[in-house]
Amino acid sequence: MLDIKWIRENPRALVEALVKRSWSAGDAQSTVDDLIAKDEARREHLTELQVKQERRNAASKEIGNAMRSGDAALAEKLKGEVGEIKSFIQNGEARERELDKALNDALAVLPNVPLDDVPVGKDEHDNVVKRFVGEVPTRPNWVKEHFEIGEALGMMDFERAAKLSGARFTVLKNQLARMERALGQFMLDLHTIEHGYEEIIPPLMVRDEVLFGTNQLPKFEEDLFFTPHGDGRLGLIPTAEVPLTNLVREEITAHEKLPLRYTALTPCFRSEAGSAGRDTRGMLRQHQFYKVELVSVTDQESSIAEHERMTECAEEVLKRLGLPFRTVTLCTGDMGFGARKTYDIEVWLPGQNAYREISSCSVCGDFQARRMDARYKDKDGKGNRFVHTLNGSGTAVGRALIAVIENYQNEDGSVTIPEVLRPYMGGLAKIESK
């Protein structure tokens, strides 16, 4: 959530930021004008309330003076005035809540402001490649996509998954099931032992206010799954970013404890609303998948450097697996709602003859912290500031499995296991049909 004080002082900057995010100039200007009008109405009402409260206090003292001087008529007149003021204040407090809600609702659907160095563009075609890592080999004519390989091995079953749950689910078997588990364990070990992240096992169902904190609500409600709980509901997490980032919600963290770095391997649940017809074959776009998440909580001065560090941690996963990839800076039109800047890491898939996203690392500034009321103590200990939050995939386990299957496939249909995974596979060097 953006700071209304900043918006009030920098209305033109917000209009320009929204236009960069592919808003029309007219919509951007009217939105900013509406926000400022809502804030003005709220501020005017608060000023009027304050004036009334001050008059009530003064009138109460005047009543006492009138009573002591024996002026009963004046005392009664003042009592009537105080009664009217009390009624106004009671109604005014309800009106204040209405004005607060109107302003906060308008702020809640406003995207974050991109950093100045984010490329301006409309969609993925305007993203800018930051670096290539690894060489893409010549593609032989026998190369297959992951689902063809998995089904031929008898270890990837979409038909039975559809009987159980419908489309966009997969049953993995035998050594492919073990390799997916191995990938997750390898990533966790790398991030905890070498990169200094603290492993967390979080809840997989969370409250609405937690989803609001990491900006899934209200804008992306249709992308979520919910289950009834008590008199309300709980949402299944679309990513471990949600519970991990909210670990600091409504808290003030000591400056010396920052940065906080968390990682978790969890299932993720997404309805994939709006993705009909996209990636319908195979495991690329599923309703349920595993992902290793990285979350950092920093002070204001450290978040940009932490973004580079987090991205390098995610890239190291692919380097150790020997997978070619590229890292791109997302343009303003392709960047996520809550991000100020995002790097996507795209792994090479020879079966598709294309790079596909396997990780997305974003710095959000204090956007999420304002929604969570998450703060930290200044170095001098005198004041509190909102923390800065970052999140990234370290990486998507299912997509890593796809990448390994396609990049390590052999002409005979077998799949060579990368060296780094073999200790997690009981020393097995190759997956082949039995």
Coordinates of C-alpha atoms in Angstrom, one line a residue, residues 22 24 54 60 73 102 110 112 115 123 140 190 231 237 245 254 276-277 286 305 311 314 321 352 368-370 376:
S22 CA 0.1 0.8 -18.8
S24 CA -4.2 5.5 -19.5
E54 CA -12.0 21.2 22.0
S60 CA -17.7 21.6 30.2
A73 CA -29.7 29.5 32.8
A102 CA -13.1 4.6 1.6
L110 CA -3.3 0.7 -6.3
N112 CA 3.4 -0.2 -6.3
L115 CA 12.0 2.0 -9.4
D123 CA 4.3 -6.7 -21.7
P140 CA 18.7 -32.7 -31.8
L190 CA 21.7 -24.9 -0.4
D231 CA -17.6 -18.4 10.9
I237 CA -1.4 -20.2 0.2
T245 CA 6.4 -12.3 5.0
A254 CA 15.0 -4.5 16.4
A276 CA -7.4 -20.9 -19.9
G277 CA -5.7 -22.4 -23.0
Q286 CA -0.7 -26.5 -12.2
A305 CA 21.4 -4.8 -2.5
T311 CA 18.5 -13.3 -7.3
A314 CA 18.1 -18.4 -6.9
L321 CA 22.0 -28.3 -11.7
Q352 CA 9.8 -26.2 -26.1
Q368 CA 3.6 -4.8 2.0
A369 CA 4.9 -3.5 5.3
R370 CA 2.2 -0.8 5.3
Y376 CA 11.7 -1.7 12.8

